mmCIF file of C-alpha atoms in Angstrom:
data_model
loop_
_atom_site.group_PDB
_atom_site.id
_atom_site.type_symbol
_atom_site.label_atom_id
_atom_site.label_comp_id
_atom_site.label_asym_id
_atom_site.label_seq_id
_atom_site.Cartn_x
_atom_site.Cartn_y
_atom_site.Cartn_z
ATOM 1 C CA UNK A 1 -21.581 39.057 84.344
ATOM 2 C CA UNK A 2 -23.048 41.701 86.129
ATOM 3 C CA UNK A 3 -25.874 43.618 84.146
ATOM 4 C CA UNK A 4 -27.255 47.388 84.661
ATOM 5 C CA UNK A 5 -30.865 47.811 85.301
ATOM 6 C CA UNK A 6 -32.577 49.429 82.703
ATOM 7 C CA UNK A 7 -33.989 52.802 84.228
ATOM 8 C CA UNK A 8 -36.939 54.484 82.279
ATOM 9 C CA UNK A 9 -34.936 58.216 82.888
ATOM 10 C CA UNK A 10 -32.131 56.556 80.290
ATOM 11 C CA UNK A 11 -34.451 55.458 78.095
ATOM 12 C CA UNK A 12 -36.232 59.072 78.125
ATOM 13 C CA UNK A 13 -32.964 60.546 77.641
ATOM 14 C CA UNK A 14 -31.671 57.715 74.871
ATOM 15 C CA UNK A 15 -27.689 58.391 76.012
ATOM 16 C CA UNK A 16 -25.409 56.306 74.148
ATOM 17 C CA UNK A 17 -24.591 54.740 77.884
ATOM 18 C CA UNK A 18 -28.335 53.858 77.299
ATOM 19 C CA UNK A 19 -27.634 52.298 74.274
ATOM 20 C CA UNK A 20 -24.412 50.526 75.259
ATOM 21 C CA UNK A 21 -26.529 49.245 78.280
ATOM 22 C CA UNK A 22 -29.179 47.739 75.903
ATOM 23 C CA UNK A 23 -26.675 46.208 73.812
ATOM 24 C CA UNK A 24 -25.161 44.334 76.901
ATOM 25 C CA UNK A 25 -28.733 43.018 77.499
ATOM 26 C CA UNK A 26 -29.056 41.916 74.239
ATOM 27 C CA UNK A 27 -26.131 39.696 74.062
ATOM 28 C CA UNK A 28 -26.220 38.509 77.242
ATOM 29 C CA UNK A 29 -30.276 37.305 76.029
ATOM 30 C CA UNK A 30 -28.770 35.781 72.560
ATOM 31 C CA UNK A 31 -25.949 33.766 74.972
ATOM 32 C CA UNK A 32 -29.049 32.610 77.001
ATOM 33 C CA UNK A 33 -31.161 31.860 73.734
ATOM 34 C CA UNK A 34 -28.049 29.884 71.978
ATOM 35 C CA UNK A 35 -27.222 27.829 75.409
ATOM 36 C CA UNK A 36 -31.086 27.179 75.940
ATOM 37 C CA UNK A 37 -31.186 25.960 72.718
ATOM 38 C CA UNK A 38 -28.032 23.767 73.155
ATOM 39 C CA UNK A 39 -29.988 22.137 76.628
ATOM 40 C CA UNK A 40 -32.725 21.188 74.552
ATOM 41 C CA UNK A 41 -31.435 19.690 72.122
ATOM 42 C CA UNK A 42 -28.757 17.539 74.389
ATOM 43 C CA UNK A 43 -32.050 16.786 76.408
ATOM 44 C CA UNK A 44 -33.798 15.517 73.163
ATOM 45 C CA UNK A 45 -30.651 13.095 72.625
ATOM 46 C CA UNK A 46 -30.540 11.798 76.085
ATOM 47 C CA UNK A 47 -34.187 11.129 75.535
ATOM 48 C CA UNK A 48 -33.835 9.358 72.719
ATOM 49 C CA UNK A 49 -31.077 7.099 73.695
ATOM 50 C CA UNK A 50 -32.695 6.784 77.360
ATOM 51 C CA UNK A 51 -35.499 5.217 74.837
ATOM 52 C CA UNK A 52 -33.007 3.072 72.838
ATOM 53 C CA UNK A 53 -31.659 1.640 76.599
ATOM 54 C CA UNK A 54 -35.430 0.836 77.915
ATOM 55 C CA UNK A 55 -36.031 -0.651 74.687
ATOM 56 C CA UNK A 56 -32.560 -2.979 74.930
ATOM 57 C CA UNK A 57 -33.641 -3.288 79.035
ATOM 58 C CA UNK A 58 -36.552 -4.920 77.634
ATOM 59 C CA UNK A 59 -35.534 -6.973 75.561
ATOM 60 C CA UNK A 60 -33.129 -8.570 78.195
ATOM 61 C CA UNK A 61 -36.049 -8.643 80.620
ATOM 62 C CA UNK A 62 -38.046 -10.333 77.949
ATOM 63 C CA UNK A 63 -34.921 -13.178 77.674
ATOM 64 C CA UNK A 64 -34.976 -13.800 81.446
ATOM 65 C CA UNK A 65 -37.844 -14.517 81.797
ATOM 66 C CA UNK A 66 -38.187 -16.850 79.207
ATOM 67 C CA UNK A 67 -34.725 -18.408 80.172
ATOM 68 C CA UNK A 68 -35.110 -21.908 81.205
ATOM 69 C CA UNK A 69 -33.151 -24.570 82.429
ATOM 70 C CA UNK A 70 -32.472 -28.327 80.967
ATOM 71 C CA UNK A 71 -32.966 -30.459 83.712
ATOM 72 C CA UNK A 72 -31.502 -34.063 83.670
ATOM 73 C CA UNK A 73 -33.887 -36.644 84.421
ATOM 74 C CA UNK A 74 -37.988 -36.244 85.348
ATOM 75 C CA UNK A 75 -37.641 -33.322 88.450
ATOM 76 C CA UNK A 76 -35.832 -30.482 88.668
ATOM 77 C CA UNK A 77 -33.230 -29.960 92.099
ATOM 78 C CA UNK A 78 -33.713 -27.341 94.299
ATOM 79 C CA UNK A 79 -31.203 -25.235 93.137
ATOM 80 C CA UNK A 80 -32.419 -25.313 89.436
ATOM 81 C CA UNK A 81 -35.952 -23.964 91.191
ATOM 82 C CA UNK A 82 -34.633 -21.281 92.455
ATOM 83 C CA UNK A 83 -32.366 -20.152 89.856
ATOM 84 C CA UNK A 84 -34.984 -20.044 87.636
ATOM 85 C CA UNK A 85 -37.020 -18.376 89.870
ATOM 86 C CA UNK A 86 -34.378 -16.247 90.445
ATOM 87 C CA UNK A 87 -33.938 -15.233 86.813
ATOM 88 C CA UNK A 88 -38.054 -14.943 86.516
ATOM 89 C CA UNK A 89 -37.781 -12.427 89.403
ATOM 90 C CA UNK A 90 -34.834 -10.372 88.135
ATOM 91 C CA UNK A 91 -36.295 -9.771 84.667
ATOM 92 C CA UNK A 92 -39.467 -8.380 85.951
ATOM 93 C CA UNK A 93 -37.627 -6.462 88.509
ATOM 94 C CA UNK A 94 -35.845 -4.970 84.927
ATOM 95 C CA UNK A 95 -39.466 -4.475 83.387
ATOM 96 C CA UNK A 96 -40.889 -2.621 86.408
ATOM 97 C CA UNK A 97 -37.483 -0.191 85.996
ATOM 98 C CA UNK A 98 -38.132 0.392 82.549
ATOM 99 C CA UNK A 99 -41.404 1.695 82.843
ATOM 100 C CA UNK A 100 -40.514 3.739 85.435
ATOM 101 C CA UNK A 101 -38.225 5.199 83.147
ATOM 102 C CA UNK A 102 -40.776 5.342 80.101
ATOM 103 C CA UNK A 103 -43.427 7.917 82.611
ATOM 104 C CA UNK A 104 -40.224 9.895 83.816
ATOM 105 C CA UNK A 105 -38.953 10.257 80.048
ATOM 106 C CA UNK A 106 -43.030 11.272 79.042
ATOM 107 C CA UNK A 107 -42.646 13.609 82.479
ATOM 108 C CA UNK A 108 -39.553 15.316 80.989
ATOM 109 C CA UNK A 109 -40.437 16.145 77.851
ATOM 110 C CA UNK A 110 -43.784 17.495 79.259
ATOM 111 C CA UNK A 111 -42.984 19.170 82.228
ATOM 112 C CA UNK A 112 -38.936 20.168 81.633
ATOM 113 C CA UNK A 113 -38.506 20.495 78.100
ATOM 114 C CA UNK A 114 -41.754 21.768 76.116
ATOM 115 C CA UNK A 115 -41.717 24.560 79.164
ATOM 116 C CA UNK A 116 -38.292 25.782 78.046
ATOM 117 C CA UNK A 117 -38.782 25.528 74.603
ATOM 118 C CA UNK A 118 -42.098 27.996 75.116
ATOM 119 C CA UNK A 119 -39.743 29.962 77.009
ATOM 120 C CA UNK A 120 -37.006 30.516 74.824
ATOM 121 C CA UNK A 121 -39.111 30.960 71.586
ATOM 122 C CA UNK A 122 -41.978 33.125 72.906
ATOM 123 C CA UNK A 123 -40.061 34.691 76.178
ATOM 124 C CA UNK A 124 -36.032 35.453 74.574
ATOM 125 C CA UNK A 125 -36.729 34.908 71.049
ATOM 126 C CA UNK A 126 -40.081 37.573 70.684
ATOM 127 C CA UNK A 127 -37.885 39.991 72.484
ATOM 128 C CA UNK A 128 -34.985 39.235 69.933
ATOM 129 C CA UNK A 129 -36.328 38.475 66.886
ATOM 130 C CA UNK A 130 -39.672 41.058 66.965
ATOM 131 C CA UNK A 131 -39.004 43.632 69.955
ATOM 132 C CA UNK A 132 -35.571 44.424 68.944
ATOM 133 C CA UNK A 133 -36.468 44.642 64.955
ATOM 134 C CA UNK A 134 -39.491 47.085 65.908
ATOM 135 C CA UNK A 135 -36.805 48.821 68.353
ATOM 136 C CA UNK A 136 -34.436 49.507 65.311
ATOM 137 C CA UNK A 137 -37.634 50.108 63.284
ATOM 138 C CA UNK A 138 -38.600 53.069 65.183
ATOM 139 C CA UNK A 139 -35.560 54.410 65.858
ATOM 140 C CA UNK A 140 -34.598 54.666 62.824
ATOM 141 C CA UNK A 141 -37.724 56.025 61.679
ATOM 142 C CA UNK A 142 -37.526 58.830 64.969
ATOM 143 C CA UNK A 143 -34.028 59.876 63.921
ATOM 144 C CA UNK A 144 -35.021 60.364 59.995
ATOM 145 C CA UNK A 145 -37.583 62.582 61.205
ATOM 146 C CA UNK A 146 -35.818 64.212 63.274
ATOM 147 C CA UNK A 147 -32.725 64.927 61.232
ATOM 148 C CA UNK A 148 -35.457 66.009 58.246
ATOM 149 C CA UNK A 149 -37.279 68.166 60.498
ATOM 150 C CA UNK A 150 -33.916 69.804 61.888
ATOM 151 C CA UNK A 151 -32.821 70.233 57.651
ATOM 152 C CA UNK A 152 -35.525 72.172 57.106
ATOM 153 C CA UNK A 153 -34.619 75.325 55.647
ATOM 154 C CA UNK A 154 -35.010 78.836 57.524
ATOM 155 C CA UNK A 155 -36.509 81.057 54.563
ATOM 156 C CA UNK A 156 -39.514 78.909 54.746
ATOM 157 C CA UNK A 157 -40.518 79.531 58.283
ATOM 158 C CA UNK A 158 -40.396 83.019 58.304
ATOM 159 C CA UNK A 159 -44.146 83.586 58.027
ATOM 160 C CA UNK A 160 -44.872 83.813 61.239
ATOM 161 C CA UNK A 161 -43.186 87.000 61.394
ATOM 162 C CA UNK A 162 -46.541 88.762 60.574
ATOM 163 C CA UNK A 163 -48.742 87.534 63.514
ATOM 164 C CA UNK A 164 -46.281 88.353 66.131
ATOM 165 C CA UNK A 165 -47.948 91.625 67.062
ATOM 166 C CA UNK A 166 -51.217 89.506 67.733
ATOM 167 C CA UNK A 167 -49.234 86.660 68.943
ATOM 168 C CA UNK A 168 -47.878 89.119 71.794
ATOM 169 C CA UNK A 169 -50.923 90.679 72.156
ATOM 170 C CA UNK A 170 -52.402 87.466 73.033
ATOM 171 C CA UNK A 171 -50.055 86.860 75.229
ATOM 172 C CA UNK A 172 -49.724 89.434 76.865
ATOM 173 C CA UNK A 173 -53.521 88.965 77.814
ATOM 174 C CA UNK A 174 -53.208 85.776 78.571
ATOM 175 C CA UNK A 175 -50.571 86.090 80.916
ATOM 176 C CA UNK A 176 -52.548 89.265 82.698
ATOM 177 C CA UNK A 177 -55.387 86.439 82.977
ATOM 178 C CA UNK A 178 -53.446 83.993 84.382
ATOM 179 C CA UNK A 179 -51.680 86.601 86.781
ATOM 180 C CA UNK A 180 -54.818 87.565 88.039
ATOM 181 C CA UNK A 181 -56.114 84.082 88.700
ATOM 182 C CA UNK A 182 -52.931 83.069 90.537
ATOM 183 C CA UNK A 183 -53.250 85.823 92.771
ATOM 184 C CA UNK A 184 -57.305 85.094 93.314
ATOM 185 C CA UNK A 185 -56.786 81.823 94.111
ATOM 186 C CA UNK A 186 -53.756 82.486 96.860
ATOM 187 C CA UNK A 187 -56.083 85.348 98.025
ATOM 188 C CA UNK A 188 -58.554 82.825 98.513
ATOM 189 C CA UNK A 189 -56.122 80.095 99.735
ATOM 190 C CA UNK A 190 -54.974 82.399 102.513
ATOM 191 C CA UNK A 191 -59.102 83.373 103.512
ATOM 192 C CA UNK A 192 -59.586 79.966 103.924
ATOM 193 C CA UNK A 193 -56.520 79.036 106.287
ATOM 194 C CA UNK A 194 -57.327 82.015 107.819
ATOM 195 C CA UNK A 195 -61.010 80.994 108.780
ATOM 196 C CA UNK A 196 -59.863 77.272 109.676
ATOM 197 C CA UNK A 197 -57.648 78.621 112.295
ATOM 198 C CA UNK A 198 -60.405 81.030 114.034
ATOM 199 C CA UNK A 199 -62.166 78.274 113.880
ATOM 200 C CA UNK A 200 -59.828 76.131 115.666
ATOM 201 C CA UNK A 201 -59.251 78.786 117.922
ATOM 202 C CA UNK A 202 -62.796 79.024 119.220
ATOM 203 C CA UNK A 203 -63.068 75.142 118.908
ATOM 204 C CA UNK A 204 -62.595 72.549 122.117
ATOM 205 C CA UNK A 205 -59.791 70.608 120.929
ATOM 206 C CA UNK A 206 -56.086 71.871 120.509
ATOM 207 C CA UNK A 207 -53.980 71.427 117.652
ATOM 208 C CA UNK A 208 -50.952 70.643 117.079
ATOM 209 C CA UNK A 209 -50.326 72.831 113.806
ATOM 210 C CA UNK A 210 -48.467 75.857 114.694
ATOM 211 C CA UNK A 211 -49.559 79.707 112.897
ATOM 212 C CA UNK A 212 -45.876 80.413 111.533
ATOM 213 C CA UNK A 213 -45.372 77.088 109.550
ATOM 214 C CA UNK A 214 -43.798 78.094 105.711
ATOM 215 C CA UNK A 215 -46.456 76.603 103.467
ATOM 216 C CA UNK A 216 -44.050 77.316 100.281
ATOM 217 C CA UNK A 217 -42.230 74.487 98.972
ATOM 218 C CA UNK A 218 -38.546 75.128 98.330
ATOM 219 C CA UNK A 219 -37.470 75.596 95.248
ATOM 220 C CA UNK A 220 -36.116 72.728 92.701
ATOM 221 C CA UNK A 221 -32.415 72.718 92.448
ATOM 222 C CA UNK A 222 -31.150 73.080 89.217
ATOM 223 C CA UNK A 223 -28.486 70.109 88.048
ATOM 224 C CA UNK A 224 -25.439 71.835 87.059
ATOM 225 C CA UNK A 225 -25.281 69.034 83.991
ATOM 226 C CA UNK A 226 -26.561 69.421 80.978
ATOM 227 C CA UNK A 227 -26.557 66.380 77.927
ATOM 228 C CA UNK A 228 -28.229 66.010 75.019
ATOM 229 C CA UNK A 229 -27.783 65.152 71.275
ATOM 230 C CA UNK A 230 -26.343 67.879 69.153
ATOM 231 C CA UNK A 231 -25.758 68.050 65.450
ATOM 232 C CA UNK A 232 -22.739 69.549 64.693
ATOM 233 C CA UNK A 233 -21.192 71.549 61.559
ATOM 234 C CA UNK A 234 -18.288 70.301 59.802
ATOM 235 C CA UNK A 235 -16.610 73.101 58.030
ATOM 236 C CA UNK A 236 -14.796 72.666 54.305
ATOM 237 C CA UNK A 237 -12.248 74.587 53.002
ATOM 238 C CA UNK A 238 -13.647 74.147 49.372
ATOM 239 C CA UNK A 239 -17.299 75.287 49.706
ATOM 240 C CA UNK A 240 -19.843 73.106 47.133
ATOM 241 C CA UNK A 241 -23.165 74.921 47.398
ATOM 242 C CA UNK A 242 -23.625 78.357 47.515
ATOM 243 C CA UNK A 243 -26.353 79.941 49.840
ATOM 244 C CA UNK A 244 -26.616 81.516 53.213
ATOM 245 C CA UNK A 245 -24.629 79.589 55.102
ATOM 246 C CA UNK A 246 -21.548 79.380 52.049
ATOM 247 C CA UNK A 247 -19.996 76.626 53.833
ATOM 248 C CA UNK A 248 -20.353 72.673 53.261
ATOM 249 C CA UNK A 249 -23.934 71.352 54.738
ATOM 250 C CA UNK A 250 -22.525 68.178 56.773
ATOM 251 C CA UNK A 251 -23.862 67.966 59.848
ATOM 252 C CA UNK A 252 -22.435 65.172 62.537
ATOM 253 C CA UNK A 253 -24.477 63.460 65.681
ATOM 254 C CA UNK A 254 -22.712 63.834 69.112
ATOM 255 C CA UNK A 255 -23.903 63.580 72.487
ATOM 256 C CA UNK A 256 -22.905 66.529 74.535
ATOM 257 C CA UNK A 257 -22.177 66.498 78.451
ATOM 258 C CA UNK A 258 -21.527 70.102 79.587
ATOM 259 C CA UNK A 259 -20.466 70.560 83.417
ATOM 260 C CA UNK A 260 -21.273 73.561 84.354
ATOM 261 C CA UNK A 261 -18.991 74.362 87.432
ATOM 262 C CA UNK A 262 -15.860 73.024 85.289
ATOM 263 C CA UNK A 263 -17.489 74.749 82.275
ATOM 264 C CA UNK A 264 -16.126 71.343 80.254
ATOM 265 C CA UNK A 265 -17.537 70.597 77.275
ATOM 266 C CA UNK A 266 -17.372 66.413 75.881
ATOM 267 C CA UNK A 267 -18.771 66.145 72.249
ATOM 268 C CA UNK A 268 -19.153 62.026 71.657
ATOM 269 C CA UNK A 269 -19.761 61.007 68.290
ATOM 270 C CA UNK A 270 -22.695 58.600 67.459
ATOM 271 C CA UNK A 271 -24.724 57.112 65.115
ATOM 272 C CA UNK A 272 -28.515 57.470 64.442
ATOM 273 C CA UNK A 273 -29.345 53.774 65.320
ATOM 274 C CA UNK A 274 -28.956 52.021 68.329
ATOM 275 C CA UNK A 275 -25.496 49.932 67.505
ATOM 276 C CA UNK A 276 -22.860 52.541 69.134
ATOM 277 C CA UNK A 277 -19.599 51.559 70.259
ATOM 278 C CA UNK A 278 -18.930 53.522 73.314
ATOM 279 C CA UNK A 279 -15.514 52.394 73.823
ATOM 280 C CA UNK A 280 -14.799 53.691 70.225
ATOM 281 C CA UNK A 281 -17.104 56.232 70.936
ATOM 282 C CA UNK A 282 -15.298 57.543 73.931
ATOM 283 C CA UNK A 283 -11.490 56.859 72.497
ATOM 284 C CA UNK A 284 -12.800 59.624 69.810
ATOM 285 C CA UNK A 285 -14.093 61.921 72.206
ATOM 286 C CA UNK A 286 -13.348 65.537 72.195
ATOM 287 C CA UNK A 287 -13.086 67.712 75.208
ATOM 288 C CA UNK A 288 -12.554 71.427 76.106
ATOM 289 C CA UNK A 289 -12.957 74.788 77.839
ATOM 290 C CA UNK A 290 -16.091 76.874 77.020
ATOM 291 C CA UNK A 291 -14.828 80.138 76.606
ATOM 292 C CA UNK A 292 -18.144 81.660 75.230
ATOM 293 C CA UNK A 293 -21.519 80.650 73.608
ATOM 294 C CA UNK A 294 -23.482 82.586 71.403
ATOM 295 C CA UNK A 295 -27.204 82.396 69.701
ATOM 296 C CA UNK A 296 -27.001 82.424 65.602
ATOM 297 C CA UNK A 297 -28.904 84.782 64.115
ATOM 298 C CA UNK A 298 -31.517 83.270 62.083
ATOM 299 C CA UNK A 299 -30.567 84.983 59.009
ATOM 300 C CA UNK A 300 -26.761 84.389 58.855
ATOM 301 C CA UNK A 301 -27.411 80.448 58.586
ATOM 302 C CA UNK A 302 -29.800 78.059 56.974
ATOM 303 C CA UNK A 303 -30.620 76.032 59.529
ATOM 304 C CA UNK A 304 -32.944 76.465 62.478
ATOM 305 C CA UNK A 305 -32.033 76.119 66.920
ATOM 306 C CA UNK A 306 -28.155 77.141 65.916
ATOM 307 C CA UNK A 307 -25.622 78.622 67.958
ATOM 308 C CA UNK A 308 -22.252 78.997 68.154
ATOM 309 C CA UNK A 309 -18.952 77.831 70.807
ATOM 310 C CA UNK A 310 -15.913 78.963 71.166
ATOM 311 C CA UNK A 311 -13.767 76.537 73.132
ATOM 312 C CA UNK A 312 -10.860 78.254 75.266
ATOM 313 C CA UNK A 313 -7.895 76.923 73.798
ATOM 314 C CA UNK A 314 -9.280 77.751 69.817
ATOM 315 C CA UNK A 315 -9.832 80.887 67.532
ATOM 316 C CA UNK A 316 -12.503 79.273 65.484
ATOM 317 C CA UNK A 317 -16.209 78.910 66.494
ATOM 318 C CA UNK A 318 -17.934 75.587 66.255
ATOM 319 C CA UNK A 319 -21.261 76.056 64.958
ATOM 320 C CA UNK A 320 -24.180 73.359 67.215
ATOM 321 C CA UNK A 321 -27.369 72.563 66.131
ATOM 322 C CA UNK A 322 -30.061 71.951 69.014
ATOM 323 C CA UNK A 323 -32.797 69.604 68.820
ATOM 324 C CA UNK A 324 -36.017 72.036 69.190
ATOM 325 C CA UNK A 325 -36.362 76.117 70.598
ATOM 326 C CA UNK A 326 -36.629 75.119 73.958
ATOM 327 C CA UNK A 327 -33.686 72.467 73.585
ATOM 328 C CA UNK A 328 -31.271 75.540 72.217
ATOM 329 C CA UNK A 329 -33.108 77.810 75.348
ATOM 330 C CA UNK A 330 -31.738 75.129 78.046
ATOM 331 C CA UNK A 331 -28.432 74.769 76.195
ATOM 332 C CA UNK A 332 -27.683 78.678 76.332
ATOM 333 C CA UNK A 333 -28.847 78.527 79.931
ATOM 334 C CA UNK A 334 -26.741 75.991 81.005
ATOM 335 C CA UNK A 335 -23.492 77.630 79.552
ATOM 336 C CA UNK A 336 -24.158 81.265 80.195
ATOM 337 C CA UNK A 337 -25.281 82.391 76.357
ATOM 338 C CA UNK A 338 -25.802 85.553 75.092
ATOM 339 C CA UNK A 339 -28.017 86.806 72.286
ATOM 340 C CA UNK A 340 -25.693 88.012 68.849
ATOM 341 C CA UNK A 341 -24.182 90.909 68.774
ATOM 342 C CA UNK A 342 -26.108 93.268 65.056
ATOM 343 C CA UNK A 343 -24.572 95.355 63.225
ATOM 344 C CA UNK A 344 -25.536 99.177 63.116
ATOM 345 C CA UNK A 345 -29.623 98.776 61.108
ATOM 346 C CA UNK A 346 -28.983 95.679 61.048
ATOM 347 C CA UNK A 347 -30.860 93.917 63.775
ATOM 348 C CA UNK A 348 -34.233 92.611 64.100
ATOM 349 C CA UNK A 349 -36.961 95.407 64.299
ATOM 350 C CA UNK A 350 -38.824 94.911 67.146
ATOM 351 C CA UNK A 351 -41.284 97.513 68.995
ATOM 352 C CA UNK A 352 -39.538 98.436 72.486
ATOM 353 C CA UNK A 353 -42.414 100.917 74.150
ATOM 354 C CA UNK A 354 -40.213 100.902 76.905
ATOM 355 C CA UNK A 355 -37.375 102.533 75.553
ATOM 356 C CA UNK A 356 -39.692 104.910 73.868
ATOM 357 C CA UNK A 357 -41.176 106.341 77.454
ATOM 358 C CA UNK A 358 -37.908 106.517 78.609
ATOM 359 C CA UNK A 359 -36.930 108.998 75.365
ATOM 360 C CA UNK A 360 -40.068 110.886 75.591
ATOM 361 C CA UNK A 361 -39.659 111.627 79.378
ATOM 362 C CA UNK A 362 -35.948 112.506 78.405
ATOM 363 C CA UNK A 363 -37.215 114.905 75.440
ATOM 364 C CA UNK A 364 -39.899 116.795 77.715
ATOM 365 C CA UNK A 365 -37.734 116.884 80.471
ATOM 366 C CA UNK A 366 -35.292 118.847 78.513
ATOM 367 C CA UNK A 367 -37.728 120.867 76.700
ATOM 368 C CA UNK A 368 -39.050 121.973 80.321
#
């Protein structure tokens, strides 16, 4: 079997590929752990009946050596000599073997089997037993957060209403700042390459850098894919609570995978822990045609980073749920949103002094 490598961009982007991946690993580690486990202990029985053996060689040693022959008469022939002799020489020939085998067997269990047992309980079994658990541990603990901090309810959060005039005031000022240092520092930037090459100019040796080389780095292409978890909004016919958003407030997992030059959108359903099925997973997949996507207002639903798609081949808008601001910003991005469309005074107030030059130049211009 043929295993993935586990990249450290997957595990940023925690794709249930990812997960399927790390599953793979997992098994394939328990398989080595169970087998491991099956050598040593076949390696403990050999042991133990290579011990019983030596111990039986022994013994038989011990009886030829001791073996003697009944002579008849006062001398013993030739032949008797040297089969005893023989015998003598045979069963410490046995003896020598046996001890031979009793430093290999010590060997072994030193060198061949205490080694593998260190290996599978603090190498495998630490990364099964206690990496995986804290694995699950945090997860688990990540998505709870994450699902409580995406619950949260919009009413509470609209506080910070009141310091936007001093938030864009700030900012405003701090992005004059910035502006100004940018254009310093390239000011400076260009002084400086400028007074290197008079200097080289008026210098001895010649170099090899030519005057018209484009010192701007091209710009980062954009990947025309876009994937992330979403949380979307199952919608009930029979509504149970009654607020903002009337509807029922079951939201589902799914990993998105929007392709921006086919405009197709894949929804896959997952769990919040790290034991999904892809082949499941993809058999209930759901695929389609963006037609259009749309920011939710903030005060027509009571839940925060919504918006809305409307699939080409459907009448009825599926309401998403991003992960954060700037995850709903890159969604809408990716598949050409627009901001919602307000009824007549019924749009956010916002101060527009550019709109209000434009008027006042209209109004004097026909007064004049």
């Amino acid at each position: 079997m043929v295993l993935r490598p586990l990249e450290f961009a997957d595990c940023l982007s925690d794709s249930p590929w990812f997960r399927q991946n790390l599953r793979e690993h997992e098994s394939v580690l328990e398989d080595a752990h169970k087998n491991i486990k099956n050598i040593e202990i076949q390696c403990r029985e050999l042991i133990q009946c290579t011990r019983k053996l030596s111990v039986a060689q022994k013994a038989f040693a011990k009886s030829l050596k001791e073996f003697k022959i009944v002579t008849i008469g006062s001398t013993q022939t030739d032949d008797e000599r040297k089969i005893a002799e023989c015998v003598s020489k045979f069963g410490d020939f046995i003896t020598q073997i046996e001890d031979h085998r009793e430093k290999i067997i010590e060997d072994s269990e030193i060198h061949f089997i205490e080694p593998l047992r260190k290996f599978r309980v603090e190498g495998i079994g630490k990364v099964l037993h206690v990496d995986k658990k804290r694995y699950e541990k945090e997860s688990n603990k990540f998505y709870a957060s994450l699902e409580k901090h995406l619950h949260l309810s919009t009413a509470s959060h609209v506080t910070h209403e009141d310091f936007k005039p001093f938030l864009s005031e700030v900012q405003s000022k701090v992005q004059k700042a910035k502006q100004s240092y940018e254009e310093t520092k390239e000011y400076y930037v260009q002084l400086k390459d400028k007074m290197l090459i008079n200097h080289l100019k008026n210098a001895v040796f010649q170099t090899g850098k030519s005057d018209n080389v484009n010192e701007n780095p091209t710009p980062r292409t954009i990947s025309s894919i876009k994937q992330g978890y979403i949380f979307a909004h199952e919608k009930s016919k029979i509504p149970k609570t009654i607020s903002r958003d009337v509807l029922s407030n079951r939201w589902t997992m799914y990993y998105c995978v929007y392709q921006k030059e086919t405009r197709i959108f894949t929804m896959i359903p997952v769990n919040n822990t790290a034991k999904t099925d892809m082949k499941g997973a993809l058999g209930q997949s759901v695929s389609f045609k963006l037609k259009t996507c749309t920011r939710r207002a903030s005060d027509s639903i009571d839940k925060r980073f919504c918006f809305d798609v409307l699939a080409m081949d459907r009448t009825e808008q599926m309401t998403l749920q991003a992960l954060s601001e700037e995850d709903r910003r890159q969604w809408l991005d990716a598949m050409d949103g627009r901001e919602p469309i307000y009824l007549p005074g019924a749009g956010p107030t916002s101060n527009c002094p550019g709109r209000d030059r434009t008027a006042f130049h209209f109004q004097t211009t026909d007064a004049s």
